[in-house]
Each structure stands twice: as structure tokens, then as C-alpha cells.
Amino acid sequence: EDTLKIGETTIQSTDNNLELPAGCYYLSDSFEPSYSIIVKGDVKICLNGHNINMKSAGNVFEVDKGGTLTLTDCKGSSSISHSDVEWGRGVLVSNGTFNMYGSKICNNKCASKYQANGAGVEVDKGTFNMHGGEISGNEVSSMGGAVSSLDTFNMYGGSITGNTAQYFGGGVYCRGSLELSGSPVIEGNKLTTGESNNLVSYMNKTKITDTLNSDAKIYVYMKDTSTQDQTLATVDPSVSSFDAKNIFYCDNANFVADFDAANNTIKWTTHTHDWGAWTSNGDGTHTRICSSDASHTERADCSGGTATCQSKAVCTTCGGEYGDFASHDFDVSSWGYKGADGHAHVCKTAGCTATDTVIAHIPGPA
């Protein structure tokens, strides 16, 4: 049987589960459970800098029967993860509330066709309130690499980055309501094809309930890029103006976010780039920046020009040198070098005195 040591409390497994009674707990050591940790009451747990790494299929935590799980980490170095399994989720909220203030939910995978959504957190019925912490490096074969919510997801802080989905919603997939305020970060999530795919709010129920801080950053995937005036979110009338275009970014279209204070909405508007000159990055690439919005950049490989043995190629776009020097171009039609030690071919490139292998003279008649 598995046992879970939390502070001075030892929980025995029953019916292939570890059920935590209502109470406040802290983890006294890292733990590798074989069964899910079930929460049916009001449970507050501090991971205390330790890790929970599940090595069998299943949800690390399951919140059910109207229970509440509040997760914190006073030392800031803990994680909830799986290893060496085809499917395993961080937290399943089947009927209850999950409050996340700290820790990291990472390296969970839902590759099975029966458990294909929300490798980090899945909300079937209930609420997920994310105030802090990190959800990263999770992967699903369908939707919501980090979070899949059919009910309520509220994000007030923390970060959701580096998650992957095969089908839709690489970061967050919401069919229910999505509430945003504070300092949430959703960026760097992708499909397995490499396409950016951060946040999909399927029913368009996103609400801004309080001011978004300047360090908030949310990338959104447009389901219909032909509708440029599509409403991104509704804003509570009590919320003061904020810089929407430097908080919300579009994954897959040339749109910028605009805060319409008169109608209390955020909408997408078309953005026409005013590109500056290409500048060499010194690594074989060059970058240009939109002069009307510095957050919009393009990066491309240098090209053109011809390298010699004396100089690298010069990019025809940015004018920077790139690549390697060329090999010597020896003139094999004549012995350009004739010295006491022999003869050799001389490089034809201007300013180069290199020769190929010197061949010793063959003595003729005296």
C-alpha cells in the first residue's frame, strides 16, 4: 500500500486511492505515489519545496464531491508531475474547486485517446482559480496542453508556458467562462506542428473583472481570422483603462487589441506594420522592428553576397557579414610560386598569398 506522509499525518491508501481528510497540511518529503490523491473536503496543502512525481497512470490530485484543494509552496521549488507513463494529469477537478497559489505543474502527458485533454489541469465541473505558480511542459493528444476547462477558469497570476497540444488549445482551452485580472501570463505554447497556439476561448466568455497589470501578457489564437472586429473580451465597467495592445497579442493574425472604453469591450483591429530597416544580429540573421509597435518584430536568415578566403559574404538585405570564409581558389594553370624549396600554385583571390602544397624541384641535367 502507498502511504503519504504530510507533516505528522500519515495517509494510507484505500481502494487504490489516497484520500486526504479536510485540514491543513504540509509535505514533509518528496513523494512518488502509485495512486491518485483524492480531495473531497476542504484541503489546504503546502508542498514545502518538495515534489510529487507519479510513476503510474492517473491524476496526481482529484477534487470531487464539492471538495476544495488549495495548493501553496512556501519554498518555491516544488512540482507536480509524472514520469514514464502515456497518460497522467496533474489535477482533475471533477466536482469542486482548485485554488493554485504556488508550485509547478509540469511534465504531465495525456496521450491516450480516452484521457486526451488538460494534461496540467482539467476542469469538468467546478472552478480553477490560478493566483500564482507555473503550468509548463505538459502535453496532450487533443486539447488544452496546460488547462482544459468545461466550466470556470479564473486566472489572476502565474504563468502558463511551454505546453503542447496535437489538435487545439496548446496552452488553454476553454468552453466555459474565463476570468482575467492581475498579472496572468499565457505565452510560448504550441501545437505539435510548431504553430503558436496559446489560448482558445471557444464560447467567447472571457471577462476582465479587474485591472490587468503591465506585466500581464496573453497570446490568443483566432479561430476566425477573417473577422477582425471579433470581440476578445468584455470588461467590467468598474475597471479603469489599461494598455490592451501591450497585454493581448494574436497568435495567428496581424491584429492588435483595442480597449473600447465606451462599450466596455476589447476588440481586435487590423495593424499595418511600419517596418524599420533590417539590422544584423551578428549570427547569420537579421531583424526589423515595427516603428509603430516595438513588440512586433521579424527575424530572417541573411542571404546573398559571395564569401572569399579573405572575407565573409555580405548580406544583400542588411549589409552584415555572415557565414564562413570560402576555401582558397588556387590557380592550377601555372606554378605561381617558385622558390628554393620547390614550386606551388598560388591563390587567385586578390590580396591572398596562400599556396597549395609546395612540391620539391626535380633536378635536371647540370
PDB file of C-alpha atoms in Angstrom, residues 149-336:
ATOM      1  CA  SER A 149     -11.949  23.796 -18.778  1.00  0.00           C
ATOM      2  CA  LEU A 150     -15.573  22.944 -19.430  1.00  0.00           C
ATOM      3  CA  ASP A 151     -16.748  25.092 -16.527  1.00  0.00           C
ATOM      4  CA  THR A 152     -14.915  28.011 -14.852  1.00  0.00           C
ATOM      5  CA  PHE A 153     -11.281  29.103 -15.094  1.00  0.00           C
ATOM      6  CA  ASN A 154     -10.139  32.309 -13.367  1.00  0.00           C
ATOM      7  CA  MET A 155      -6.540  33.435 -13.878  1.00  0.00           C
ATOM      8  CA  TYR A 156      -5.221  36.259 -11.713  1.00  0.00           C
ATOM      9  CA  GLY A 157      -1.488  35.481 -11.798  1.00  0.00           C
ATOM     10  CA  GLY A 158       1.111  32.823 -12.506  1.00  0.00           C
ATOM     11  CA  SER A 159       2.330  31.630 -15.893  1.00  0.00           C
ATOM     12  CA  ILE A 160       1.269  29.057 -18.479  1.00  0.00           C
ATOM     13  CA  THR A 161       4.167  28.451 -20.877  1.00  0.00           C
ATOM     14  CA  GLY A 162       5.803  25.758 -22.994  1.00  0.00           C
ATOM     15  CA  ASN A 163       2.844  23.365 -23.206  1.00  0.00           C
ATOM     16  CA  THR A 164       1.860  21.382 -26.314  1.00  0.00           C
ATOM     17  CA  ALA A 165      -1.322  20.015 -27.888  1.00  0.00           C
ATOM     18  CA  GLN A 166      -1.766  17.952 -31.011  1.00  0.00           C
ATOM     19  CA  TYR A 167      -5.181  19.272 -32.010  1.00  0.00           C
ATOM     20  CA  PHE A 168      -6.292  22.585 -30.375  1.00  0.00           C
ATOM     21  CA  GLY A 169      -5.601  24.786 -27.405  1.00  0.00           C
ATOM     22  CA  GLY A 170      -1.804  24.239 -26.920  1.00  0.00           C
ATOM     23  CA  GLY A 171      -1.933  26.279 -23.713  1.00  0.00           C
ATOM     24  CA  VAL A 172      -5.516  26.836 -22.517  1.00  0.00           C
ATOM     25  CA  TYR A 173      -8.763  25.524 -23.994  1.00  0.00           C
ATOM     26  CA  CYS A 174     -11.968  26.961 -22.505  1.00  0.00           C
ATOM     27  CA  ARG A 175     -15.527  26.018 -23.314  1.00  0.00           C
ATOM     28  CA  GLY A 176     -16.821  27.649 -20.137  1.00  0.00           C
ATOM     29  CA  SER A 177     -16.138  31.052 -18.625  1.00  0.00           C
ATOM     30  CA  LEU A 178     -12.687  32.634 -18.417  1.00  0.00           C
ATOM     31  CA  GLU A 179     -11.999  35.488 -15.997  1.00  0.00           C
ATOM     32  CA  LEU A 180      -8.784  37.521 -16.157  1.00  0.00           C
ATOM     33  CA  SER A 181      -7.221  40.211 -13.968  1.00  0.00           C
ATOM     34  CA  GLY A 182      -3.948  40.980 -12.225  1.00  0.00           C
ATOM     35  CA  SER A 183      -0.783  39.567 -13.830  1.00  0.00           C
ATOM     36  CA  PRO A 184      -1.578  36.401 -15.809  1.00  0.00           C
ATOM     37  CA  VAL A 185       0.942  35.199 -18.417  1.00  0.00           C
ATOM     38  CA  ILE A 186      -0.020  32.814 -21.251  1.00  0.00           C
ATOM     39  CA  GLU A 187       2.692  32.571 -23.912  1.00  0.00           C
ATOM     40  CA  GLY A 188       5.041  30.165 -25.696  1.00  0.00           C
ATOM     41  CA  ASN A 189       2.507  27.322 -26.037  1.00  0.00           C
ATOM     42  CA  LYS A 190       2.320  25.455 -29.350  1.00  0.00           C
ATOM     43  CA  LEU A 191       0.773  22.716 -31.397  1.00  0.00           C
ATOM     44  CA  THR A 192       2.933  19.687 -32.174  1.00  0.00           C
ATOM     45  CA  THR A 193       3.386  21.221 -35.651  1.00  0.00           C
ATOM     46  CA  GLY A 194       5.206  24.145 -34.051  1.00  0.00           C
ATOM     47  CA  GLU A 195       2.387  26.640 -34.644  1.00  0.00           C
ATOM     48  CA  SER A 196       1.743  29.095 -31.807  1.00  0.00           C
ATOM     49  CA  ASN A 197      -1.471  28.155 -30.015  1.00  0.00           C
ATOM     50  CA  ASN A 198      -1.854  29.723 -26.587  1.00  0.00           C
ATOM     51  CA  LEU A 199      -5.439  30.445 -25.600  1.00  0.00           C
ATOM     52  CA  VAL A 200      -8.671  29.319 -27.224  1.00  0.00           C
ATOM     53  CA  SER A 201     -11.880  30.593 -25.640  1.00  0.00           C
ATOM     54  CA  TYR A 202     -14.375  28.537 -27.588  1.00  0.00           C
ATOM     55  CA  MET A 203     -17.600  30.173 -26.387  1.00  0.00           C
ATOM     56  CA  ASN A 204     -16.055  33.653 -26.178  1.00  0.00           C
ATOM     57  CA  LYS A 205     -16.939  34.092 -22.499  1.00  0.00           C
ATOM     58  CA  THR A 206     -13.762  35.919 -21.486  1.00  0.00           C
ATOM     59  CA  LYS A 207     -14.255  38.667 -18.896  1.00  0.00           C
ATOM     60  CA  ILE A 208     -11.873  41.255 -17.464  1.00  0.00           C
ATOM     61  CA  THR A 209     -13.065  41.721 -13.897  1.00  0.00           C
ATOM     62  CA  ASP A 210     -10.284  43.955 -12.573  1.00  0.00           C
ATOM     63  CA  THR A 211      -7.343  45.902 -13.967  1.00  0.00           C
ATOM     64  CA  LEU A 212      -4.711  43.926 -15.856  1.00  0.00           C
ATOM     65  CA  ASN A 213      -1.215  44.917 -14.743  1.00  0.00           C
ATOM     66  CA  SER A 214       1.537  45.940 -17.161  1.00  0.00           C
ATOM     67  CA  ASP A 215       3.364  42.633 -16.628  1.00  0.00           C
ATOM     68  CA  ALA A 216       0.365  40.612 -17.837  1.00  0.00           C
ATOM     69  CA  LYS A 217       0.865  39.016 -21.260  1.00  0.00           C
ATOM     70  CA  ILE A 218      -1.698  36.867 -23.034  1.00  0.00           C
ATOM     71  CA  TYR A 219      -1.445  35.423 -26.528  1.00  0.00           C
ATOM     72  CA  VAL A 220      -4.768  34.419 -28.091  1.00  0.00           C
ATOM     73  CA  TYR A 221      -5.453  32.091 -31.015  1.00  0.00           C
ATOM     74  CA  MET A 222      -8.002  33.487 -33.503  1.00  0.00           C
ATOM     75  CA  LYS A 223     -10.490  30.835 -34.620  1.00  0.00           C
ATOM     76  CA  ASP A 224     -11.746  33.069 -37.442  1.00  0.00           C
ATOM     77  CA  THR A 225      -9.107  35.470 -38.688  1.00  0.00           C
ATOM     78  CA  SER A 226     -11.472  36.903 -41.300  1.00  0.00           C
ATOM     79  CA  THR A 227     -13.479  38.648 -38.572  1.00  0.00           C
ATOM     80  CA  GLN A 228     -11.132  41.385 -37.460  1.00  0.00           C
ATOM     81  CA  ASP A 229     -13.684  43.137 -35.205  1.00  0.00           C
ATOM     82  CA  GLN A 230     -14.314  39.990 -33.205  1.00  0.00           C
ATOM     83  CA  THR A 231     -14.773  40.803 -29.530  1.00  0.00           C
ATOM     84  CA  LEU A 232     -11.901  39.434 -27.494  1.00  0.00           C
ATOM     85  CA  ALA A 233     -13.352  40.080 -24.032  1.00  0.00           C
ATOM     86  CA  THR A 234     -15.902  42.079 -22.117  1.00  0.00           C
ATOM     87  CA  VAL A 235     -14.657  44.454 -19.431  1.00  0.00           C
ATOM     88  CA  ASP A 236     -16.355  45.188 -16.126  1.00  0.00           C
ATOM     89  CA  PRO A 237     -17.471  48.857 -16.080  1.00  0.00           C
ATOM     90  CA  SER A 238     -15.546  49.425 -12.844  1.00  0.00           C
ATOM     91  CA  VAL A 239     -12.208  48.579 -14.494  1.00  0.00           C
ATOM     92  CA  SER A 240     -10.027  51.563 -15.302  1.00  0.00           C
ATOM     93  CA  SER A 241      -8.371  51.909 -18.704  1.00  0.00           C
ATOM     94  CA  PHE A 242      -5.344  49.723 -19.421  1.00  0.00           C
ATOM     95  CA  ASP A 243      -2.933  49.220 -22.327  1.00  0.00           C
ATOM     96  CA  ALA A 244      -4.671  46.333 -24.094  1.00  0.00           C
ATOM     97  CA  LYS A 245      -2.371  46.245 -27.139  1.00  0.00           C
ATOM     98  CA  ASN A 246       0.668  45.563 -24.939  1.00  0.00           C
ATOM     99  CA  ILE A 247      -1.097  42.823 -22.971  1.00  0.00           C
ATOM    100  CA  PHE A 248      -3.063  40.882 -25.599  1.00  0.00           C
ATOM    101  CA  TYR A 249      -1.358  39.516 -28.712  1.00  0.00           C
ATOM    102  CA  CYS A 250      -2.744  37.494 -31.606  1.00  0.00           C
ATOM    103  CA  ASP A 251      -1.101  34.121 -32.300  1.00  0.00           C
ATOM    104  CA  ASN A 252      -2.006  33.700 -35.931  1.00  0.00           C
ATOM    105  CA  ALA A 253      -3.083  37.017 -37.489  1.00  0.00           C
ATOM    106  CA  ASN A 254      -1.891  40.579 -37.923  1.00  0.00           C
ATOM    107  CA  PHE A 255      -4.276  42.045 -35.344  1.00  0.00           C
ATOM    108  CA  VAL A 256      -3.815  44.215 -32.276  1.00  0.00           C
ATOM    109  CA  ALA A 257      -6.100  44.511 -29.259  1.00  0.00           C
ATOM    110  CA  ASP A 258      -8.015  47.733 -28.692  1.00  0.00           C
ATOM    111  CA  PHE A 259      -9.764  48.687 -25.439  1.00  0.00           C
ATOM    112  CA  ASP A 260     -13.126  50.235 -26.295  1.00  0.00           C
ATOM    113  CA  ALA A 261     -13.951  52.016 -23.035  1.00  0.00           C
ATOM    114  CA  ALA A 262     -17.266  53.312 -24.373  1.00  0.00           C
ATOM    115  CA  ASN A 263     -18.604  49.782 -24.913  1.00  0.00           C
ATOM    116  CA  ASN A 264     -16.547  48.023 -22.215  1.00  0.00           C
ATOM    117  CA  THR A 265     -15.014  45.549 -24.649  1.00  0.00           C
ATOM    118  CA  ILE A 266     -11.657  44.576 -26.082  1.00  0.00           C
ATOM    119  CA  LYS A 267     -11.690  44.027 -29.843  1.00  0.00           C
ATOM    120  CA  TRP A 268      -9.193  43.074 -32.490  1.00  0.00           C
ATOM    121  CA  THR A 269      -8.228  45.740 -35.010  1.00  0.00           C
ATOM    122  CA  THR A 270      -6.076  45.482 -38.113  1.00  0.00           C
ATOM    123  CA  HIS A 271      -2.488  46.568 -37.684  1.00  0.00           C
ATOM    124  CA  THR A 272      -0.360  47.742 -40.601  1.00  0.00           C
ATOM    125  CA  HIS A 273       3.337  47.321 -39.905  1.00  0.00           C
ATOM    126  CA  ASP A 274       5.652  50.289 -40.417  1.00  0.00           C
ATOM    127  CA  TRP A 275       8.878  48.330 -40.643  1.00  0.00           C
ATOM    128  CA  GLY A 276      12.255  49.850 -39.879  1.00  0.00           C
ATOM    129  CA  ALA A 277      15.486  48.815 -41.591  1.00  0.00           C
ATOM    130  CA  TRP A 278      16.853  45.295 -41.270  1.00  0.00           C
ATOM    131  CA  THR A 279      19.659  45.111 -38.703  1.00  0.00           C
ATOM    132  CA  SER A 280      22.246  42.343 -38.498  1.00  0.00           C
ATOM    133  CA  ASN A 281      22.150  40.205 -35.345  1.00  0.00           C
ATOM    134  CA  GLY A 282      25.736  39.048 -35.882  1.00  0.00           C
ATOM    135  CA  ASP A 283      24.721  35.391 -36.032  1.00  0.00           C
ATOM    136  CA  GLY A 284      23.687  34.972 -39.652  1.00  0.00           C
ATOM    137  CA  THR A 285      20.233  36.505 -39.117  1.00  0.00           C
ATOM    138  CA  HIS A 286      18.754  39.977 -39.223  1.00  0.00           C
ATOM    139  CA  THR A 287      15.785  41.640 -37.505  1.00  0.00           C
ATOM    140  CA  ARG A 288      13.457  44.517 -38.225  1.00  0.00           C
ATOM    141  CA  ILE A 289      11.106  46.265 -35.805  1.00  0.00           C
ATOM    142  CA  CYS A 290       7.732  47.858 -36.435  1.00  0.00           C
ATOM    143  CA  SER A 291       8.133  51.560 -35.661  1.00  0.00           C
ATOM    144  CA  SER A 292       4.501  51.895 -34.553  1.00  0.00           C
ATOM    145  CA  ASP A 293       4.613  48.898 -32.191  1.00  0.00           C
ATOM    146  CA  ALA A 294       8.040  47.769 -30.948  1.00  0.00           C
ATOM    147  CA  SER A 295       6.630  44.424 -29.765  1.00  0.00           C
ATOM    148  CA  HIS A 296       6.202  43.410 -33.423  1.00  0.00           C
ATOM    149  CA  THR A 297       9.446  42.082 -34.879  1.00  0.00           C
ATOM    150  CA  GLU A 298      10.526  39.912 -37.777  1.00  0.00           C
ATOM    151  CA  ARG A 299      13.659  37.778 -37.898  1.00  0.00           C
ATOM    152  CA  ALA A 300      15.090  36.164 -41.039  1.00  0.00           C
ATOM    153  CA  ASP A 301      18.259  34.471 -42.278  1.00  0.00           C
ATOM    154  CA  CYS A 302      20.900  36.527 -44.065  1.00  0.00           C
ATOM    155  CA  SER A 303      21.394  35.749 -47.753  1.00  0.00           C
ATOM    156  CA  GLY A 304      23.189  36.915 -50.893  1.00  0.00           C
ATOM    157  CA  GLY A 305      26.746  38.023 -51.342  1.00  0.00           C
ATOM    158  CA  THR A 306      29.763  35.836 -52.024  1.00  0.00           C
ATOM    159  CA  ALA A 307      32.344  34.740 -49.493  1.00  0.00           C
ATOM    160  CA  THR A 308      36.071  34.559 -50.348  1.00  0.00           C
ATOM    161  CA  CYS A 309      39.056  33.265 -48.452  1.00  0.00           C
ATOM    162  CA  GLN A 310      39.675  36.844 -47.295  1.00  0.00           C
ATOM    163  CA  SER A 311      36.136  37.977 -46.366  1.00  0.00           C
ATOM    164  CA  LYS A 312      32.764  36.530 -45.393  1.00  0.00           C
ATOM    165  CA  ALA A 313      29.678  37.017 -47.544  1.00  0.00           C
ATOM    166  CA  VAL A 314      27.873  40.345 -47.109  1.00  0.00           C
ATOM    167  CA  CYS A 315      24.078  40.053 -46.780  1.00  0.00           C
ATOM    168  CA  THR A 316      22.306  41.956 -49.544  1.00  0.00           C
ATOM    169  CA  THR A 317      19.455  42.805 -47.153  1.00  0.00           C
ATOM    170  CA  CYS A 318      21.129  44.134 -44.002  1.00  0.00           C
ATOM    171  CA  GLY A 319      24.743  44.626 -45.166  1.00  0.00           C
ATOM    172  CA  GLY A 320      26.174  42.486 -42.377  1.00  0.00           C
ATOM    173  CA  GLU A 321      28.830  39.807 -42.833  1.00  0.00           C
ATOM    174  CA  TYR A 322      27.683  36.246 -42.202  1.00  0.00           C
ATOM    175  CA  GLY A 323      28.727  32.644 -42.620  1.00  0.00           C
ATOM    176  CA  ASP A 324      32.273  31.304 -43.030  1.00  0.00           C
ATOM    177  CA  PHE A 325      35.241  32.203 -45.172  1.00  0.00           C
ATOM    178  CA  ALA A 326      35.458  30.399 -48.530  1.00  0.00           C
ATOM    179  CA  SER A 327      38.239  27.975 -49.441  1.00  0.00           C
ATOM    180  CA  HIS A 328      41.270  29.214 -51.366  1.00  0.00           C
ATOM    181  CA  ASP A 329      40.909  29.333 -55.150  1.00  0.00           C
ATOM    182  CA  PHE A 330      44.289  28.148 -56.404  1.00  0.00           C
ATOM    183  CA  ASP A 331      45.417  28.907 -59.957  1.00  0.00           C
ATOM    184  CA  VAL A 332      46.371  25.457 -61.196  1.00  0.00           C
ATOM    185  CA  SER A 333      47.266  26.683 -64.695  1.00  0.00           C
ATOM    186  CA  SER A 334      50.742  27.806 -63.656  1.00  0.00           C
ATOM    187  CA  TRP A 335      53.320  27.461 -60.934  1.00  0.00           C
ATOM    188  CA  GLY A 336      52.863  30.854 -59.386  1.00  0.00           C
TER     189      GLY A 336
END
